[in-house]
Amino acid sequence: MAGSDALATGTAAPAAPDTVKILIAGGFGVGKTTMVGSVSEITPLRTEEPLTVAGLGVDDLAGIEEKRATTVAMDFGRITISDELVLYLFGTPGQQRFWFMWNDLAVGALGAVVLIDVRRPESSFAAVDFFERRRIPFVVAVNGFDGRHPYPADDIRESLALPADVPVVLCDARRRESSRDVLIALLDLLIAAAVD
Ligand SMILES: Nc1nc2c(ncn2[C@@H]2O[C@H](COP(=O)(O)OP(=O)(O)OP(=O)(O)O)[C@@H](O)[C@H]2O)c(=O)[nH]1
Ligand SMILES: [Mg+2]
């Protein structure tokens, strides 16, 4: 048995890392799939289907006219933070007709990123509400489409009526380091909550 061999030789097998489930949520087309893809160290699993004319008048494509596909179940990615910690990332679908899946996706999640398109923050109001109601800790990440951030984080906090303890991070979901910084802000929040 591997364990008794290790005892006999005095070499302990390295402990398996802790795994933490994180949701990347937010309104339609705010960049959730983009964020999971930019930060994941494995090729992310995507469940995207083409947008069709049936969505015209339902999905607001203002500002994301190039968008061709939408997530219909989830995105899945992984990032290793250290030898002890691995994050599993689950991107939610954004179209309202798929929101019923959020409840299942949220099971076992320790925390969440609520991603916001800086040009239409109202599209992520429901996501903020979802995590507040379930008392799942979350950070708000403001995706500045094309890297533009016209509003300071505090203005965004005020417009979303966020409590002072919810971090607001300005980001560019297309950039790995920026998306990683968002996850680190969430980890800081989770650690602070754990020691309270
Ligand atoms: N210019 C620019 N485009 C972006 C940025 N982030 C995402 N996009 C584009 O915006 C569109 C929407 O991004 P997605 O990542 O599909 O958004 P989503 O939130 O997963 O969308 P749903 O799953 O349909 O809700 C895509 O065409 C992306 O390439 C950004 O920071 N700047
Ligand atoms: Mg998506």
mmCIF file of C-alpha atoms and ligand atoms in Angstrom:
data_model
loop_
_atom_site.group_PDB
_atom_site.id
_atom_site.type_symbol
_atom_site.label_atom_id
_atom_site.label_comp_id
_atom_site.label_asym_id
_atom_site.label_seq_id
_atom_site.Cartn_x
_atom_site.Cartn_y
_atom_site.Cartn_z
ATOM 1 C CA MET A 1 0.000 0.000 0.000
ATOM 2 C CA ALA A 2 1.399 3.400 -0.956
ATOM 3 C CA GLY A 3 0.675 4.845 2.490
ATOM 4 C CA SER A 4 2.563 2.146 4.419
ATOM 5 C CA ASP A 5 5.494 2.356 1.961
ATOM 6 C CA ALA A 6 5.662 6.053 2.649
ATOM 7 C CA LEU A 7 5.624 5.381 6.397
ATOM 8 C CA ALA A 8 8.355 2.757 6.037
ATOM 9 C CA THR A 9 10.632 5.088 4.044
ATOM 10 C CA GLY A 10 9.631 8.211 5.936
ATOM 11 C CA THR A 11 8.552 10.006 2.729
ATOM 12 C CA ALA A 12 4.995 11.248 2.860
ATOM 13 C CA ALA A 13 3.115 11.634 -0.409
ATOM 14 C CA PRO A 14 2.274 15.298 -1.039
ATOM 15 C CA ALA A 15 -1.207 16.186 0.182
ATOM 16 C CA ALA A 16 -3.788 16.732 -2.531
ATOM 17 C CA PRO A 17 -4.586 20.426 -2.971
ATOM 18 C CA ASP A 18 -7.820 21.871 -1.656
ATOM 19 C CA THR A 19 -10.267 22.581 -4.439
ATOM 20 C CA VAL A 20 -12.629 25.500 -4.370
ATOM 21 C CA LYS A 21 -15.620 26.052 -6.626
ATOM 22 C CA ILE A 22 -16.082 29.605 -7.894
ATOM 23 C CA LEU A 23 -18.876 30.935 -10.121
ATOM 24 C CA ILE A 24 -18.324 33.554 -12.794
ATOM 25 C CA ALA A 25 -21.761 35.108 -13.178
ATOM 26 C CA GLY A 26 -23.401 38.227 -14.596
ATOM 27 C CA GLY A 27 -25.798 39.390 -17.295
ATOM 28 C CA PHE A 28 -25.990 38.492 -20.963
ATOM 29 C CA GLY A 29 -22.772 39.018 -22.907
ATOM 30 C CA VAL A 30 -20.781 40.723 -20.149
ATOM 31 C CA GLY A 31 -17.687 38.564 -20.810
ATOM 32 C CA LYS A 32 -18.090 35.512 -18.539
ATOM 33 C CA THR A 33 -16.933 32.956 -21.128
ATOM 34 C CA THR A 34 -14.113 35.322 -22.091
ATOM 35 C CA MET A 35 -12.940 35.567 -18.465
ATOM 36 C CA VAL A 36 -12.987 31.801 -17.839
ATOM 37 C CA GLY A 37 -11.078 31.323 -21.107
ATOM 38 C CA SER A 38 -8.442 33.960 -20.373
ATOM 39 C CA VAL A 39 -7.577 32.730 -16.895
ATOM 40 C CA SER A 40 -7.980 28.949 -17.188
ATOM 41 C CA GLU A 41 -4.827 26.835 -17.395
ATOM 42 C CA ILE A 42 -6.718 24.057 -19.159
ATOM 43 C CA THR A 43 -8.636 24.408 -22.387
ATOM 44 C CA PRO A 44 -11.979 25.466 -20.986
ATOM 45 C CA LEU A 45 -15.065 23.410 -21.531
ATOM 46 C CA ARG A 46 -17.618 25.597 -23.285
ATOM 47 C CA THR A 47 -21.243 24.974 -24.053
ATOM 48 C CA GLU A 48 -21.966 27.713 -26.558
ATOM 49 C CA GLU A 49 -24.622 27.740 -29.243
ATOM 50 C CA PRO A 50 -25.026 30.267 -32.060
ATOM 51 C CA LEU A 51 -27.286 33.250 -31.454
ATOM 52 C CA THR A 52 -30.275 33.136 -33.800
ATOM 53 C CA VAL A 53 -32.917 35.563 -34.989
ATOM 54 C CA ALA A 54 -35.228 34.167 -32.283
ATOM 55 C CA GLY A 55 -33.250 36.208 -29.766
ATOM 56 C CA LEU A 56 -33.783 39.505 -31.587
ATOM 57 C CA GLY A 57 -35.664 41.860 -29.301
ATOM 58 C CA VAL A 58 -34.892 39.589 -26.328
ATOM 59 C CA ASP A 59 -31.101 39.714 -26.110
ATOM 60 C CA ASP A 60 -29.622 43.194 -25.946
ATOM 61 C CA LEU A 61 -26.666 43.149 -28.346
ATOM 62 C CA ALA A 62 -25.876 46.860 -27.988
ATOM 63 C CA GLY A 63 -22.108 47.149 -27.694
ATOM 64 C CA ILE A 64 -21.535 43.446 -28.421
ATOM 65 C CA GLU A 65 -22.660 43.372 -32.062
ATOM 66 C CA GLU A 66 -19.786 40.983 -32.855
ATOM 67 C CA LYS A 67 -21.189 38.371 -30.473
ATOM 68 C CA ARG A 68 -22.115 35.187 -32.347
ATOM 69 C CA ALA A 69 -22.697 32.584 -29.618
ATOM 70 C CA THR A 70 -24.125 32.307 -26.120
ATOM 71 C CA THR A 71 -23.511 29.932 -23.226
ATOM 72 C CA VAL A 72 -26.390 27.479 -22.840
ATOM 73 C CA ALA A 73 -25.183 25.458 -19.843
ATOM 74 C CA MET A 74 -21.851 26.541 -18.405
ATOM 75 C CA ASP A 75 -18.166 27.213 -18.926
ATOM 76 C CA PHE A 76 -15.650 25.219 -16.955
ATOM 77 C CA GLY A 77 -12.008 26.065 -16.286
ATOM 78 C CA ARG A 78 -9.306 25.558 -13.684
ATOM 79 C CA ILE A 79 -6.517 27.632 -12.179
ATOM 80 C CA THR A 80 -3.844 26.447 -9.761
ATOM 81 C CA ILE A 81 -3.136 29.115 -7.167
ATOM 82 C CA SER A 82 -0.519 27.157 -5.190
ATOM 83 C CA ASP A 83 0.459 23.570 -4.252
ATOM 84 C CA GLU A 84 -2.373 23.706 -1.741
ATOM 85 C CA LEU A 85 -5.120 25.443 -3.687
ATOM 86 C CA VAL A 86 -6.846 24.867 -7.020
ATOM 87 C CA LEU A 87 -9.860 26.888 -8.179
ATOM 88 C CA TYR A 88 -12.543 25.347 -10.356
ATOM 89 C CA LEU A 89 -14.312 28.033 -12.333
ATOM 90 C CA PHE A 90 -17.893 27.691 -13.484
ATOM 91 C CA GLY A 91 -19.198 30.352 -15.880
ATOM 92 C CA THR A 92 -22.970 30.705 -15.823
ATOM 93 C CA PRO A 93 -25.226 31.210 -18.835
ATOM 94 C CA GLY A 94 -26.341 34.834 -19.283
ATOM 95 C CA GLN A 95 -29.568 34.591 -21.242
ATOM 96 C CA GLN A 96 -32.549 34.955 -18.932
ATOM 97 C CA ARG A 97 -34.188 31.737 -20.154
ATOM 98 C CA PHE A 98 -31.251 29.749 -18.725
ATOM 99 C CA TRP A 99 -31.165 31.367 -15.297
ATOM 100 C CA PHE A 100 -32.935 28.382 -13.731
ATOM 101 C CA MET A 101 -29.572 26.608 -14.016
ATOM 102 C CA TRP A 102 -27.877 29.053 -11.664
ATOM 103 C CA ASN A 103 -29.328 27.313 -8.607
ATOM 104 C CA ASP A 104 -27.684 24.021 -9.547
ATOM 105 C CA LEU A 105 -24.430 25.687 -10.541
ATOM 106 C CA ALA A 106 -24.313 27.497 -7.187
ATOM 107 C CA VAL A 107 -24.403 24.281 -5.132
ATOM 108 C CA GLY A 108 -21.102 23.995 -3.283
ATOM 109 C CA ALA A 109 -19.765 27.323 -4.571
ATOM 110 C CA LEU A 110 -17.638 29.119 -2.004
ATOM 111 C CA GLY A 111 -17.727 32.445 -3.783
ATOM 112 C CA ALA A 112 -18.556 34.255 -6.993
ATOM 113 C CA VAL A 113 -17.428 36.921 -9.404
ATOM 114 C CA VAL A 114 -20.277 39.102 -10.653
ATOM 115 C CA LEU A 115 -19.026 40.459 -13.945
ATOM 116 C CA ILE A 116 -20.417 43.773 -15.177
ATOM 117 C CA ASP A 117 -20.238 45.413 -18.577
ATOM 118 C CA VAL A 118 -19.304 48.980 -17.664
ATOM 119 C CA ARG A 119 -21.604 50.309 -20.418
ATOM 120 C CA ARG A 120 -24.727 48.525 -19.140
ATOM 121 C CA PRO A 121 -24.316 47.593 -15.463
ATOM 122 C CA GLU A 122 -28.061 47.033 -15.091
ATOM 123 C CA SER A 123 -27.722 43.740 -16.984
ATOM 124 C CA SER A 124 -25.960 42.260 -13.925
ATOM 125 C CA PHE A 125 -28.335 43.574 -11.214
ATOM 126 C CA ALA A 126 -30.050 40.182 -11.004
ATOM 127 C CA ALA A 127 -26.717 38.433 -10.447
ATOM 128 C CA VAL A 128 -25.848 40.750 -7.542
ATOM 129 C CA ASP A 129 -29.257 40.015 -6.066
ATOM 130 C CA PHE A 130 -28.815 36.244 -6.557
ATOM 131 C CA PHE A 131 -25.636 36.063 -4.461
ATOM 132 C CA GLU A 132 -26.793 38.567 -1.843
ATOM 133 C CA ARG A 133 -29.928 36.491 -1.201
ATOM 134 C CA ARG A 134 -27.950 33.275 -0.847
ATOM 135 C CA ARG A 135 -25.248 34.917 1.257
ATOM 136 C CA ILE A 136 -22.558 33.664 -1.106
ATOM 137 C CA PRO A 137 -19.577 36.060 -0.895
ATOM 138 C CA PHE A 138 -18.872 37.825 -4.187
ATOM 139 C CA VAL A 139 -16.722 40.481 -5.783
ATOM 140 C CA VAL A 140 -17.955 42.751 -8.546
ATOM 141 C CA ALA A 141 -15.609 42.839 -11.540
ATOM 142 C CA VAL A 142 -16.192 45.685 -13.973
ATOM 143 C CA ASN A 143 -15.286 44.652 -17.512
ATOM 144 C CA GLY A 144 -14.244 47.858 -19.233
ATOM 145 C CA PHE A 145 -14.828 46.638 -22.788
ATOM 146 C CA ASP A 146 -11.753 47.685 -24.776
ATOM 147 C CA GLY A 147 -10.051 48.330 -21.471
ATOM 148 C CA ARG A 148 -11.847 51.655 -20.939
ATOM 149 C CA HIS A 149 -12.845 52.536 -17.402
ATOM 150 C CA PRO A 150 -14.722 55.842 -17.365
ATOM 151 C CA TYR A 151 -15.984 55.413 -13.793
ATOM 152 C CA PRO A 152 -14.006 54.876 -10.602
ATOM 153 C CA ALA A 153 -14.856 51.760 -8.585
ATOM 154 C CA ASP A 154 -16.679 53.817 -5.932
ATOM 155 C CA ASP A 155 -19.108 55.264 -8.516
ATOM 156 C CA ILE A 156 -19.941 51.732 -9.643
ATOM 157 C CA ARG A 157 -20.443 50.668 -6.029
ATOM 158 C CA GLU A 158 -22.850 53.536 -5.493
ATOM 159 C CA SER A 159 -24.822 52.909 -8.685
ATOM 160 C CA LEU A 160 -25.273 49.237 -7.723
ATOM 161 C CA ALA A 161 -26.032 50.127 -4.071
ATOM 162 C CA LEU A 162 -23.366 47.650 -2.990
ATOM 163 C CA PRO A 163 -22.455 47.300 0.677
ATOM 164 C CA ALA A 164 -18.984 48.559 1.626
ATOM 165 C CA ASP A 165 -17.677 45.017 2.172
ATOM 166 C CA VAL A 166 -18.210 43.956 -1.461
ATOM 167 C CA PRO A 167 -14.960 44.589 -3.362
ATOM 168 C CA VAL A 168 -15.275 46.279 -6.753
ATOM 169 C CA VAL A 169 -12.396 45.550 -9.153
ATOM 170 C CA LEU A 170 -11.881 47.152 -12.564
ATOM 171 C CA CYS A 171 -10.751 44.554 -15.100
ATOM 172 C CA ASP A 172 -10.314 43.496 -18.686
ATOM 173 C CA ALA A 173 -11.810 40.013 -19.003
ATOM 174 C CA ARG A 174 -9.674 39.293 -22.074
ATOM 175 C CA ARG A 175 -6.426 39.604 -20.111
ATOM 176 C CA ARG A 176 -5.172 36.721 -18.017
ATOM 177 C CA GLU A 177 -3.409 38.827 -15.356
ATOM 178 C CA SER A 178 -6.416 41.074 -14.986
ATOM 179 C CA SER A 179 -8.805 38.128 -14.574
ATOM 180 C CA ARG A 180 -6.364 36.541 -12.121
ATOM 181 C CA ASP A 181 -6.351 39.760 -10.055
ATOM 182 C CA VAL A 182 -10.143 39.513 -9.824
ATOM 183 C CA LEU A 183 -9.872 35.954 -8.477
ATOM 184 C CA ILE A 184 -7.236 37.033 -5.966
ATOM 185 C CA ALA A 185 -9.572 39.783 -4.708
ATOM 186 C CA LEU A 186 -12.237 37.114 -4.231
ATOM 187 C CA LEU A 187 -9.815 34.818 -2.385
ATOM 188 C CA ASP A 188 -8.822 37.699 -0.079
ATOM 189 C CA LEU A 189 -12.507 38.217 0.662
ATOM 190 C CA LEU A 190 -13.065 34.506 1.393
ATOM 191 C CA ILE A 191 -10.017 34.332 3.648
ATOM 192 C CA ALA A 192 -11.095 37.462 5.545
ATOM 193 C CA ALA A 193 -14.576 35.948 6.015
ATOM 194 C CA ALA A 194 -13.067 32.667 7.244
ATOM 195 C CA VAL A 195 -10.959 34.299 9.977
ATOM 196 C CA ASP A 196 -13.792 36.547 11.191
HETATM 197 N N1 LIG B 1 -13.886 44.574 -26.939
HETATM 198 C C1 LIG B 1 -14.087 43.702 -25.955
HETATM 199 N N2 LIG B 1 -14.849 42.652 -26.214
HETATM 200 C C2 LIG B 1 -15.060 41.787 -25.230
HETATM 201 C C3 LIG B 1 -14.537 41.935 -23.918
HETATM 202 N N3 LIG B 1 -14.950 40.911 -23.153
HETATM 203 C C4 LIG B 1 -15.720 40.138 -23.959
HETATM 204 N N4 LIG B 1 -15.784 40.658 -25.214
HETATM 205 C C5 LIG B 1 -16.549 40.187 -26.358
HETATM 206 O O1 LIG B 1 -17.908 40.376 -26.007
HETATM 207 C C6 LIG B 1 -18.706 39.298 -26.449
HETATM 208 C C7 LIG B 1 -19.395 38.647 -25.270
HETATM 209 O O2 LIG B 1 -18.423 37.937 -24.492
HETATM 210 P P1 LIG B 1 -18.741 36.509 -23.833
HETATM 211 O O3 LIG B 1 -17.502 36.119 -23.114
HETATM 212 O O4 LIG B 1 -19.320 35.575 -24.826
HETATM 213 O O5 LIG B 1 -19.866 36.940 -22.806
HETATM 214 P P2 LIG B 1 -20.741 35.991 -21.866
HETATM 215 O O6 LIG B 1 -20.989 36.788 -20.643
HETATM 216 O O7 LIG B 1 -20.117 34.662 -21.703
HETATM 217 O O8 LIG B 1 -22.064 35.861 -22.725
HETATM 218 P P3 LIG B 1 -23.326 34.866 -22.467
HETATM 219 O O9 LIG B 1 -22.797 33.522 -22.138
HETATM 220 O O10 LIG B 1 -24.064 34.886 -23.786
HETATM 221 O O11 LIG B 1 -24.124 35.518 -21.383
HETATM 222 C C8 LIG B 1 -17.780 38.364 -27.205
HETATM 223 O O12 LIG B 1 -17.880 38.685 -28.580
HETATM 224 C C9 LIG B 1 -16.408 38.707 -26.640
HETATM 225 O O13 LIG B 1 -15.383 38.449 -27.564
HETATM 226 C C10 LIG B 1 -13.710 43.088 -23.675
HETATM 227 O O14 LIG B 1 -13.205 43.313 -22.573
HETATM 228 N N5 LIG B 1 -13.544 43.947 -24.726
HETATM 229 MG MG MG B 2 -20.902 32.815 -22.024
#
